Coordinates of C-alpha atoms in Angstrom, one line a residue:
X1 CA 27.0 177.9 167.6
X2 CA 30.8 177.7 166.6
X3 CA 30.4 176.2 163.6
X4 CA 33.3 176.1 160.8
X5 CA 36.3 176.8 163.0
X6 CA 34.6 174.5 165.7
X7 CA 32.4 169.0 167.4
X8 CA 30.0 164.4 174.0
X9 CA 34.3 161.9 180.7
X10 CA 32.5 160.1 178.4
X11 CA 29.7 162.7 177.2
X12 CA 28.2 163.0 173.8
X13 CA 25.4 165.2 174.5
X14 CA 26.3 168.4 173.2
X15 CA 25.4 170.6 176.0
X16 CA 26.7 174.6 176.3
X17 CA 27.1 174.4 180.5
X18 CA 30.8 173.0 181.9
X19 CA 28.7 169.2 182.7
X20 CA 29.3 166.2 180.8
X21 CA 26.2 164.4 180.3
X22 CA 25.8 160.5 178.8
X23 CA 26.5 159.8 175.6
X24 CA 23.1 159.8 172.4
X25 CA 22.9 155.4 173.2
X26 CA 21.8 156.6 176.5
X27 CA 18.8 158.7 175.5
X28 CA 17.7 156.1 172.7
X29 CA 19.6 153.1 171.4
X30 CA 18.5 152.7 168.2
X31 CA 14.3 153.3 169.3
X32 CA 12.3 150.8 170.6
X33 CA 9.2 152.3 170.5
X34 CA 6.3 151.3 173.5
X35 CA 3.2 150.3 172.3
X36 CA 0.1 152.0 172.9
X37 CA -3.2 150.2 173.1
X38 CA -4.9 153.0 171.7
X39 CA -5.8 153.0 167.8
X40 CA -3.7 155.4 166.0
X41 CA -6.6 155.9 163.4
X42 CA -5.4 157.1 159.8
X43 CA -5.8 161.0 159.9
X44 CA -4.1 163.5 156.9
X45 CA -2.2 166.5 157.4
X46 CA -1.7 169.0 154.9
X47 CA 2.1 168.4 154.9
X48 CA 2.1 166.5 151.7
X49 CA -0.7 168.5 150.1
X50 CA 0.0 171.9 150.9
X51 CA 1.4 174.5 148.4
X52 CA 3.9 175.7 150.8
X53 CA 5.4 172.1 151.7
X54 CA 8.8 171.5 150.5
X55 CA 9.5 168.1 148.8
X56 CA 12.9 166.6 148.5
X57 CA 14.2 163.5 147.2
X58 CA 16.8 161.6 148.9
X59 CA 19.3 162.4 146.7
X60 CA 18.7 165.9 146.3
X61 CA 20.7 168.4 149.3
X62 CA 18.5 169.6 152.1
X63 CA 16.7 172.8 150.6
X64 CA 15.6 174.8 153.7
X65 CA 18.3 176.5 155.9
X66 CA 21.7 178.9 154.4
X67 CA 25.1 178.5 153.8
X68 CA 27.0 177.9 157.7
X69 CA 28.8 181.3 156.8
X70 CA 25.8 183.3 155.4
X71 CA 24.4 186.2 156.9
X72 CA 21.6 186.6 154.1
X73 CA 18.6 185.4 157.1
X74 CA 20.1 187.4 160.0
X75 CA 18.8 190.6 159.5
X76 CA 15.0 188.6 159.1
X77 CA 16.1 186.5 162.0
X78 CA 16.8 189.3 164.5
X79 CA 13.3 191.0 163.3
X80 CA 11.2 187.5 164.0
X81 CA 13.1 187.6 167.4
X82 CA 12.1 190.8 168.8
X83 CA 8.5 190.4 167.3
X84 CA 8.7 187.3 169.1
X85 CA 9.4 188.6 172.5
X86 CA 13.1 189.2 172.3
X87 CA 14.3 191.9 173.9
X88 CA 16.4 194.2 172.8
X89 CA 20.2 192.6 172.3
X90 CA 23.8 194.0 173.3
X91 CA 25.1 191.8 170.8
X92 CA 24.3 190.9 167.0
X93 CA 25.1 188.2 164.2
X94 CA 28.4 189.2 162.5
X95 CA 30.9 187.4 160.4
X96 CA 33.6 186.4 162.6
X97 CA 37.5 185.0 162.1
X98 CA 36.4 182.0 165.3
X99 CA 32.9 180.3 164.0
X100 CA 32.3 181.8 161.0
X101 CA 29.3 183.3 162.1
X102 CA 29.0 184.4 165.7
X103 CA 27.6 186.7 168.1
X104 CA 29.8 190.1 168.5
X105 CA 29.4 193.1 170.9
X106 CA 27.3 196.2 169.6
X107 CA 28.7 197.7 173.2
X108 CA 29.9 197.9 176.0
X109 CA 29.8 194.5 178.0
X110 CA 31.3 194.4 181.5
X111 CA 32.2 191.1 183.1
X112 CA 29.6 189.5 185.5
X113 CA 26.9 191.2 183.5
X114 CA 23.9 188.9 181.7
X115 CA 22.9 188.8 178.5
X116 CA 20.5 187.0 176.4
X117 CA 17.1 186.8 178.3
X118 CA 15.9 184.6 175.6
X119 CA 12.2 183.7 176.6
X120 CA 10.5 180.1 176.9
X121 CA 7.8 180.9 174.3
X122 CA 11.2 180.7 172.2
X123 CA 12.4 177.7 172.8
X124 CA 11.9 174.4 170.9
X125 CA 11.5 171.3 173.2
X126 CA 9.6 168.2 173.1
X127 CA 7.1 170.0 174.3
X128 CA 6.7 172.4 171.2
X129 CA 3.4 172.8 169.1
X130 CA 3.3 171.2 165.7
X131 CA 2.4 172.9 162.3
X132 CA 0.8 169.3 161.7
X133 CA -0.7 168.5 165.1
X134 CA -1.6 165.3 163.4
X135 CA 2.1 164.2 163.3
X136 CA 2.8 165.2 166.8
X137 CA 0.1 163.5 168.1
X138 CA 1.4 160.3 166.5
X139 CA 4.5 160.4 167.6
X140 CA 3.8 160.9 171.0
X141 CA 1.3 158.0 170.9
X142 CA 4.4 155.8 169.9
X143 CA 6.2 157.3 173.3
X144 CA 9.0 158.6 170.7
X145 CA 11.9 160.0 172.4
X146 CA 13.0 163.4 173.0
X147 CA 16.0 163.8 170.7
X148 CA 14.3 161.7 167.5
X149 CA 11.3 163.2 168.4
X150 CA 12.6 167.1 167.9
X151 CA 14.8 165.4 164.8
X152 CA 11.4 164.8 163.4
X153 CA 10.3 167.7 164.7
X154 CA 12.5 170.0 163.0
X155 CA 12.6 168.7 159.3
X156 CA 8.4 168.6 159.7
X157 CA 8.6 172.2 160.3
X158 CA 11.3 172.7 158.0
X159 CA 9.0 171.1 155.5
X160 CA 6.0 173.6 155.5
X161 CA 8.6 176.9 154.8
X162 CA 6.5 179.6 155.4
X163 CA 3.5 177.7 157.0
X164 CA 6.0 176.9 160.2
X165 CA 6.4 179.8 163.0
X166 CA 9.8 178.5 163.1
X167 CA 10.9 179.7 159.6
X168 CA 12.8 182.6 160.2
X169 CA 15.2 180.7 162.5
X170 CA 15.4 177.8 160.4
X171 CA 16.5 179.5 157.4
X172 CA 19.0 180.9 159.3
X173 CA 20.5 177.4 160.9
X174 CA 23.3 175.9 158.3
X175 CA 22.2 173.6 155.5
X176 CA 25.3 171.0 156.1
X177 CA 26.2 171.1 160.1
X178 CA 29.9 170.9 160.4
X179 CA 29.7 167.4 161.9
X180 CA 31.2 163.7 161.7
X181 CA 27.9 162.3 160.4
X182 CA 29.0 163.6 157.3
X183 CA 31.7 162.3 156.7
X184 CA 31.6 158.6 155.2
X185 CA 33.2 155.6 156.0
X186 CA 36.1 155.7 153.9
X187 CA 37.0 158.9 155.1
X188 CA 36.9 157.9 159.3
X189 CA 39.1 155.0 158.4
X190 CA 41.3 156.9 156.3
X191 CA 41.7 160.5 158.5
X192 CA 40.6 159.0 161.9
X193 CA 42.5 155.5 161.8
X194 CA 45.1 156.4 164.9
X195 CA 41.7 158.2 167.6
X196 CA 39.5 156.4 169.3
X197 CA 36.8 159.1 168.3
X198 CA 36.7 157.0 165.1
X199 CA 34.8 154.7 166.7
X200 CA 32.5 157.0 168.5
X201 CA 32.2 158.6 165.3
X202 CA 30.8 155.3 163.7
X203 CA 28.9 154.5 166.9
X204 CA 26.7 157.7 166.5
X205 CA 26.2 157.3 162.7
X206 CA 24.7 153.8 163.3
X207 CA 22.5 155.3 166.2
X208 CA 21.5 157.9 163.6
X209 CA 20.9 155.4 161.1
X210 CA 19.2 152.8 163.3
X211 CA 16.9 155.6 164.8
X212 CA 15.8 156.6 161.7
X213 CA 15.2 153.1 160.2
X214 CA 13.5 152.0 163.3
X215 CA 11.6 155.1 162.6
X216 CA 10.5 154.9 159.0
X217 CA 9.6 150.9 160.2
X218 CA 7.6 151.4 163.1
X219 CA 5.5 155.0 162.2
X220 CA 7.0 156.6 159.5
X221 CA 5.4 153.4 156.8
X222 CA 1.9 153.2 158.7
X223 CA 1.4 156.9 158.1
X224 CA 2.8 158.0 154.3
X225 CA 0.4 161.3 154.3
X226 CA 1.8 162.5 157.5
X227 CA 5.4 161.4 156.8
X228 CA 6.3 160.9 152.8
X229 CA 9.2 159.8 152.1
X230 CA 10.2 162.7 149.9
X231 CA 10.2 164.9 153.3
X232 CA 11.3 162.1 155.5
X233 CA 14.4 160.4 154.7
X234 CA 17.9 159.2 156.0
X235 CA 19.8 162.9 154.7
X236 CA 17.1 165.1 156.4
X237 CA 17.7 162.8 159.8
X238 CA 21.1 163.2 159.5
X239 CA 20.7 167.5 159.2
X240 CA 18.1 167.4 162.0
X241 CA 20.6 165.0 164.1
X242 CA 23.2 167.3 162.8
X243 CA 21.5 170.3 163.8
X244 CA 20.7 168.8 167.2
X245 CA 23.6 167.6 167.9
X246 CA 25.7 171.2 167.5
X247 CA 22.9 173.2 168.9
X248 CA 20.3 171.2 171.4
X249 CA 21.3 172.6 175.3
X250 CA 20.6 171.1 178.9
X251 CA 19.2 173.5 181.0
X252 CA 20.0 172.6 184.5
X253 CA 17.6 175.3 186.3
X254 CA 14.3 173.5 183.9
X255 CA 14.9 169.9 185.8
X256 CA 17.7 169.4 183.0
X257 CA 14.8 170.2 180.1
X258 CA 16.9 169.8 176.3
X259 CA 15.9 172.7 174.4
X260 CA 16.9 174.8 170.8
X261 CA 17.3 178.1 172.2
X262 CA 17.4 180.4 168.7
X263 CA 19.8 183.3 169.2
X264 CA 21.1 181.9 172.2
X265 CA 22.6 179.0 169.7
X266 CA 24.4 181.4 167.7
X267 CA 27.1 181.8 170.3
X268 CA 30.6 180.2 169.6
X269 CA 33.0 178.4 172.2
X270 CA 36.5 179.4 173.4
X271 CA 38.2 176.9 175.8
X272 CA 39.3 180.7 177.8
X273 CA 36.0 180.9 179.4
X274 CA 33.5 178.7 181.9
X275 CA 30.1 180.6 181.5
X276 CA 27.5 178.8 180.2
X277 CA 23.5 179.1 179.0
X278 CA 21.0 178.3 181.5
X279 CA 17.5 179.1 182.6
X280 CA 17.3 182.3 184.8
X281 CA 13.8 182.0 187.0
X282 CA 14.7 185.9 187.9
X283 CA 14.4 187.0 185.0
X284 CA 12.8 183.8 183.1
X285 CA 15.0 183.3 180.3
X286 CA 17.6 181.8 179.3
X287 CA 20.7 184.2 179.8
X288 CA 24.5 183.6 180.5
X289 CA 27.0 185.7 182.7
X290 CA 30.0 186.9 181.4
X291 CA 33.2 186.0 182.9
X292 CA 35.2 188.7 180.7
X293 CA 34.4 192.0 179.8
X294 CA 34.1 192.8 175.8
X295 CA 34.8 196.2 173.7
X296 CA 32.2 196.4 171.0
X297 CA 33.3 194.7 167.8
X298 CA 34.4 191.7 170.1
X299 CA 33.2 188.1 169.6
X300 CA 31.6 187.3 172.8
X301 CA 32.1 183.2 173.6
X302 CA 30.3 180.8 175.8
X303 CA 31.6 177.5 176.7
X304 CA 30.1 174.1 175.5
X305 CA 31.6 172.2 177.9
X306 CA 34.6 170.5 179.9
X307 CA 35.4 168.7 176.5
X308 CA 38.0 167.2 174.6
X309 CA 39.4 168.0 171.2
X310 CA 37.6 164.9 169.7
X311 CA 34.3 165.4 171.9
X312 CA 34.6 169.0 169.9
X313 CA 34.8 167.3 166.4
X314 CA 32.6 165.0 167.0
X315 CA 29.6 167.6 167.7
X316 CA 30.4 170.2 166.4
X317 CA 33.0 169.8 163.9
X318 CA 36.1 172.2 164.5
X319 CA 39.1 171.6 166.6
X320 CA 40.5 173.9 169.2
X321 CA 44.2 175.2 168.3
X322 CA 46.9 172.9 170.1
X323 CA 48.0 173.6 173.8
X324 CA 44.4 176.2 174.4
X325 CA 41.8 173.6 175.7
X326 CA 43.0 172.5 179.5
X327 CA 39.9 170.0 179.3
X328 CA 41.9 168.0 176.6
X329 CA 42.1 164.0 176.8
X330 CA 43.3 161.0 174.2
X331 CA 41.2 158.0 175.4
X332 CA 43.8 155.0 175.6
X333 CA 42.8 151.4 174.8
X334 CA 44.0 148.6 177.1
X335 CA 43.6 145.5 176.1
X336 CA 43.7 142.0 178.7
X337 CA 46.0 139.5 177.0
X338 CA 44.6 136.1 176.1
X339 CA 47.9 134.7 177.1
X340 CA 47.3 135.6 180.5
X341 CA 47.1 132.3 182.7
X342 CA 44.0 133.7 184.8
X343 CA 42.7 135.3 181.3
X344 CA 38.8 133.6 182.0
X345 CA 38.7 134.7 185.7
X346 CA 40.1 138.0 185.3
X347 CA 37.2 138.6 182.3
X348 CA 34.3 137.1 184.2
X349 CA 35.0 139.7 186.8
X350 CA 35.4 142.5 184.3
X351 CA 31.8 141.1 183.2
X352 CA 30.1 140.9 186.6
X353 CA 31.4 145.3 186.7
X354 CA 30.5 145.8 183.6
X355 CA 33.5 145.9 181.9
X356 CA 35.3 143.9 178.8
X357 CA 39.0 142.5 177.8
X358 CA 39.1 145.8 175.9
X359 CA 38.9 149.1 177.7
X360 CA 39.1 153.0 177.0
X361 CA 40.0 154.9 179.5
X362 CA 41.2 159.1 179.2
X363 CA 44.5 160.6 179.4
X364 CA 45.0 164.1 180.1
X365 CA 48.0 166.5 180.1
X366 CA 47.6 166.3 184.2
X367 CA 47.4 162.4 184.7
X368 CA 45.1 159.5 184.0
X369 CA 41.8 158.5 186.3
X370 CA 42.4 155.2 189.3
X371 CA 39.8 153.3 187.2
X372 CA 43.0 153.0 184.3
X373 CA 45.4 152.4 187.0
X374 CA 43.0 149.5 188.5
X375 CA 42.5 147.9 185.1
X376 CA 46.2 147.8 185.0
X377 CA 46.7 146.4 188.0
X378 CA 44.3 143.8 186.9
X379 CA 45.6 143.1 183.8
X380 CA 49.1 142.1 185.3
X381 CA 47.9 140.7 188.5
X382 CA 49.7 137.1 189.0
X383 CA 47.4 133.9 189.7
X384 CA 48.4 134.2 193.1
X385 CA 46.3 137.8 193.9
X386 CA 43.3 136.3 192.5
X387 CA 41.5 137.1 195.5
X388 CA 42.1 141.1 194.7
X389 CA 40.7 140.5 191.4
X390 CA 37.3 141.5 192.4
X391 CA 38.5 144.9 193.9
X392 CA 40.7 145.6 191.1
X393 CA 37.6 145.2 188.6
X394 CA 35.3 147.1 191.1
X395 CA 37.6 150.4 190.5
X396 CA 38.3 150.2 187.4
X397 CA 34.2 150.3 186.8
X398 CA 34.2 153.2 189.0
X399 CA 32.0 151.3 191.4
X400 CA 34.0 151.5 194.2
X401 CA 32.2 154.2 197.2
X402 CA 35.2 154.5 199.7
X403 CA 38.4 156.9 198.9
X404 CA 41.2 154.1 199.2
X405 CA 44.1 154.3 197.1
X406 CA 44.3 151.4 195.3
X407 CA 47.9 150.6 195.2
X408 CA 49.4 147.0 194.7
X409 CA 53.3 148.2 195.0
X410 CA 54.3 144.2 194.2
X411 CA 53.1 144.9 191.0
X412 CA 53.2 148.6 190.2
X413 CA 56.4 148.1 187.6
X414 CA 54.3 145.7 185.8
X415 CA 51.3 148.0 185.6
X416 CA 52.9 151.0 184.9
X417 CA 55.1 149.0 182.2
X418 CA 51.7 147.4 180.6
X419 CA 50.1 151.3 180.7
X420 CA 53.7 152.7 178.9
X421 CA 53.5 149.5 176.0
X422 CA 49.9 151.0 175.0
X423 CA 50.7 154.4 175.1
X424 CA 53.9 153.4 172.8
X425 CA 51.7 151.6 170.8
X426 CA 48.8 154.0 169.8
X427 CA 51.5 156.6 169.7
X428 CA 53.0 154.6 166.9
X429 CA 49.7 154.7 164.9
X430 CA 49.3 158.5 165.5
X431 CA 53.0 159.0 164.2
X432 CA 52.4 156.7 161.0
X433 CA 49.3 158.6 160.1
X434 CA 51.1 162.1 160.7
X435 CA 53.7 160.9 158.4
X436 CA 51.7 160.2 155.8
X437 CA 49.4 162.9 156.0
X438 CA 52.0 165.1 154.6
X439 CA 52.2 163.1 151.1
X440 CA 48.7 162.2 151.5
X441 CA 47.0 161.7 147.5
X442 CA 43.8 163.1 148.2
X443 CA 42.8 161.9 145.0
X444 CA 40.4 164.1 143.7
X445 CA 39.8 166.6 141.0
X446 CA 36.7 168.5 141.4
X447 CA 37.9 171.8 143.6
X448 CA 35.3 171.6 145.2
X449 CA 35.4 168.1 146.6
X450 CA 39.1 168.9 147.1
X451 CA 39.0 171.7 149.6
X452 CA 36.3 169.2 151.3
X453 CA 38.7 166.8 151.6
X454 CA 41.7 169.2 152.2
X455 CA 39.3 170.5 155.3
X456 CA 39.0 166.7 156.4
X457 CA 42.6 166.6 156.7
X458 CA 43.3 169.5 158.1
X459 CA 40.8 168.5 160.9
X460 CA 42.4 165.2 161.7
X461 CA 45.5 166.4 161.6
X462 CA 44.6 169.0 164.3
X463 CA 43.3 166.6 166.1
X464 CA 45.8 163.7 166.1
X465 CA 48.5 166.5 166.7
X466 CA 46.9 167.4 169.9
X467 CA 45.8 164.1 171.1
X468 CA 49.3 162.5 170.7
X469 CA 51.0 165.7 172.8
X470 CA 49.2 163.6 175.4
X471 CA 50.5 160.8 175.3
X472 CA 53.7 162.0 174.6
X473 CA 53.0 163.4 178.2
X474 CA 51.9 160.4 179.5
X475 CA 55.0 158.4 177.9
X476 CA 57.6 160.7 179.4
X477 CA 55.4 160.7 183.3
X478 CA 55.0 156.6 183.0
X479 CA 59.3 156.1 182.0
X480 CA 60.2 158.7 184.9
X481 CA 57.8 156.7 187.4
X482 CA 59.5 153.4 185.9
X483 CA 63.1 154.7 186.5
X484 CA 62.3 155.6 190.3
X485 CA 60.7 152.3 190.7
X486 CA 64.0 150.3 189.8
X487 CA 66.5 152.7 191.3
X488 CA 64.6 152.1 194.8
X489 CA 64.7 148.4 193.8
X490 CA 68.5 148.7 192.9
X491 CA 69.0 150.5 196.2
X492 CA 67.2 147.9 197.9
X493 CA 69.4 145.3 196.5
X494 CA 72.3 147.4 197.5
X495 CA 71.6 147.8 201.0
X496 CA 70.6 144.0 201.2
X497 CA 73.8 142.9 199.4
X498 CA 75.7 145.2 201.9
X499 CA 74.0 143.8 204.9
X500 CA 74.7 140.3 203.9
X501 CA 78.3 140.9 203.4
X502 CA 78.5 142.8 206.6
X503 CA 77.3 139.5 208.6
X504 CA 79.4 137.3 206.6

């Protein structure tokens, strides 16, 4: 997948077709495992005795896998594939100036034409044999999770090199995934302090970290032969997780199965195109249609999804140029004010929806969603429509089933004023941190820690640049809306004062 160049409506599954799907909390927040009445009895595997196992400390940088821009495993790659069942390929791993690495056309490639055909016996799902059958059987007695359970998955087959059917490809994935559960807290606060993906950011690394604590507590201690410590620790979670993350795919057609799908994964994203991977019972693999024709020498692109610029990041780790993805948003915080006289009704009905005094909701280029304009409403509402407070919390959870356009004109210049102070005010932070990016001290002397950080910067700075075009957007739509709101009113006045006069 896109990887250098290139990181889940409120979606942080990464997932390669145009759907947003719920965010990782959704799938597992941290584990809490079921138990099993059966006895897990103690049974060795051969993961921390064989010659071929790879042992790591947690110190010491993940040792399987290559360098994100290295073609060194491709050629070995491409053989395992086709041995594998394969077919033959219109396309093959090249360096590339979009992704580093990516797939490129060998020929011709009309539009509407499918490629890939990459077969289930190629896939890795939860379903996948185990080298160490032993270790799968445990996990599944502990009713582990799909996503930690192919995290575990992964860096167990990792482990055993050339003992694992799955070491040509994994040699071939990138040691360090281009993703924000690398970088550490220090530098979220410091790069990210003006999005709101800072916080998703820290979100996921705690679900990371809580998943693998939970389990190292639960399984992970009970069974040290099957899962040392050496193999099994917090920095190869956060590769699998990492690896996951950029790379795992829905597939719709397969009941919404989440698979790896080698080869397929190697594709990077463009924001110019919808087609995306998905199981093809025709043909029974996994292909994609081209929406585009391509000339050999071409990078051919697939699309990860109707995401944002920080969605992007957050997976996969790059940022799309400014002004090329139409799927853009900035999520805007509103915030219901303590001083508010109805402040303890109006958040016991946020409650009983769901909801809290703080909410996000996104802006795009195009508008904002009803559910912002009903919080707004909300938020402004006067003790005297405290009977509309339940409908105004209803839509702004999204729960509402009928079409109605939730309008309150008594109070539209007060919601729309309320929605203009917190785009002025998170625009402010975004301004403050672009200021100062420009004189930022990165404060560091080892060149290779500097480009690191230099990379960093670049990255938020992307990303805060596109992000605050929208609000700048929004700023501009909200004053104009204002201005028409108190020239009718002015009008009005007008027309009353002139009446009045008139009957004088």
């Amino acid at each position: 997948m896109a990887e250098a160049s290139r990181i889940l409506q409120t979606t942080f599954l990464p997932t390669l077709s145009p759907n947003p799907y719920p965010n990782l909390n959704q799938y597992y927040s941290p584990l809490i495992f079921k138990r099993n009445k059966t006895t897990i009895h103690t049974i060795r595997c051969s993961l921390s005795t064989t010659e071929t196992a790879t042992k790591i400390t947690p110190d010491n940088s993940i040792p399987w896998g290559c360098d994100i821009d290295s073609l060194e495993n491709a050629s070995a790659l491409q053989e395992w594939l086709s041995e594998s069942g394969l077919p033959p390929q219109k396309m093959g791993l090249q360096r590339v100036d979009v992704g580093e690495r990516g797939l490129v056309a060998l020929k011709n490639i009309r539009k509407g034409e499918k490629l890939l055909f990459v077969p289930p016996s190629l896939f890795i799902t939860a379903d996948s044999e185990w080298s160490c059958s032993e270790a799968g059987k445990v996990l599944k007695q502990y009713d582990v999770p799909d996503w930690p359970l192919l995290a575990t998955y992964l860096i167990s087959e990792a482990s055993l090199v050339n003992s694992s059917r799955w070491n040509n490809y994994i040699s071939a994935l990138p040691r360090q995934p281009y993703s924000l559960l690398y970088w550490t807290r220090s530098e979220l606060d410091r790069y990210l302090e003006a999005s709101q993906i800072r916080e998703r950011a820290i979100e996921r690394i705690n679900d990371v970290t809580g998943t693998y604590n939970d389990l190292r507590l639960r399984i992970f201690s009970k069974y040290p032969d099957l899962f040392p410590e050496e193999v099994f620790n917090m920095e190869t979670f956060k590769w699998s997780f990492g690896i996951l993350f950029s790379r795992l795919v829905r597939l719709p057609a397969m009941d919404g199965k989440v698979a790896l799908v080698p080869w397929a994964d190697m594709l990077n994203h463009s924001c110019e195109v919808e087609t995306f991977l998905d199981y093809d019972k025709s043909s029974q693999g996994v292909v994609f249609t081209t929406d585009r024709a391509y000339e050999p020498g071409e990078q051919v692109f697939i699309s990860y999804g109707r995401k944002s610029n920080g969605e992007l990041l957050l997976s996969y780790g790059f940022v799309p140029q400014e002004g090329t993805n139409p799927h853009d948003s900035v999520e805007l915080s509103l915030l219901l004010r303590k001083s508010d006289k109805c402040y303890k009704e109006k958040l016991e009905t946020l409650k009983k929806c769901g909801l809290s005094a703080s909410q996000c909701y996104p802006l795009q280029i195009t508008g904002w969603p009803l559910e912002l304009m009903a919080y707004a409403y909300l938020a402004v509402s006067p003790p005297s429509m405290i009977r509309q407070f339940e409908e105004m919390a209803t839509a702004a959870s999204n729960k509402i089933t009928s079409k109605k356009d939730f309008r309150y004109p008594e109070i539209e210049e007060d919601a729309m004023q309320f929605v203009l102070d917190a785009c002025e005010s998170s625009i402010s932070k975004y301004s403050k941190f672009l200021r100062a990016s420009g004189s930022m001290d990165l404060d560091v002397t080892n060149p290779k820690i500097l480009n690191r950080k230099v990379f960093l910067k670049q990255l938020a700075v992307d990303l805060c640049t596109s992000e605050q075009r929208i609000l700048f957007r929004a700023q501009y739509i909200l004053r104009r809306r204002l201005r028409e709101i108190r020239s009718g009113e002015l009008r009005a006045l007008r027309i009353f004062d002139g009446f009045r006069k008139l009957f004088k």
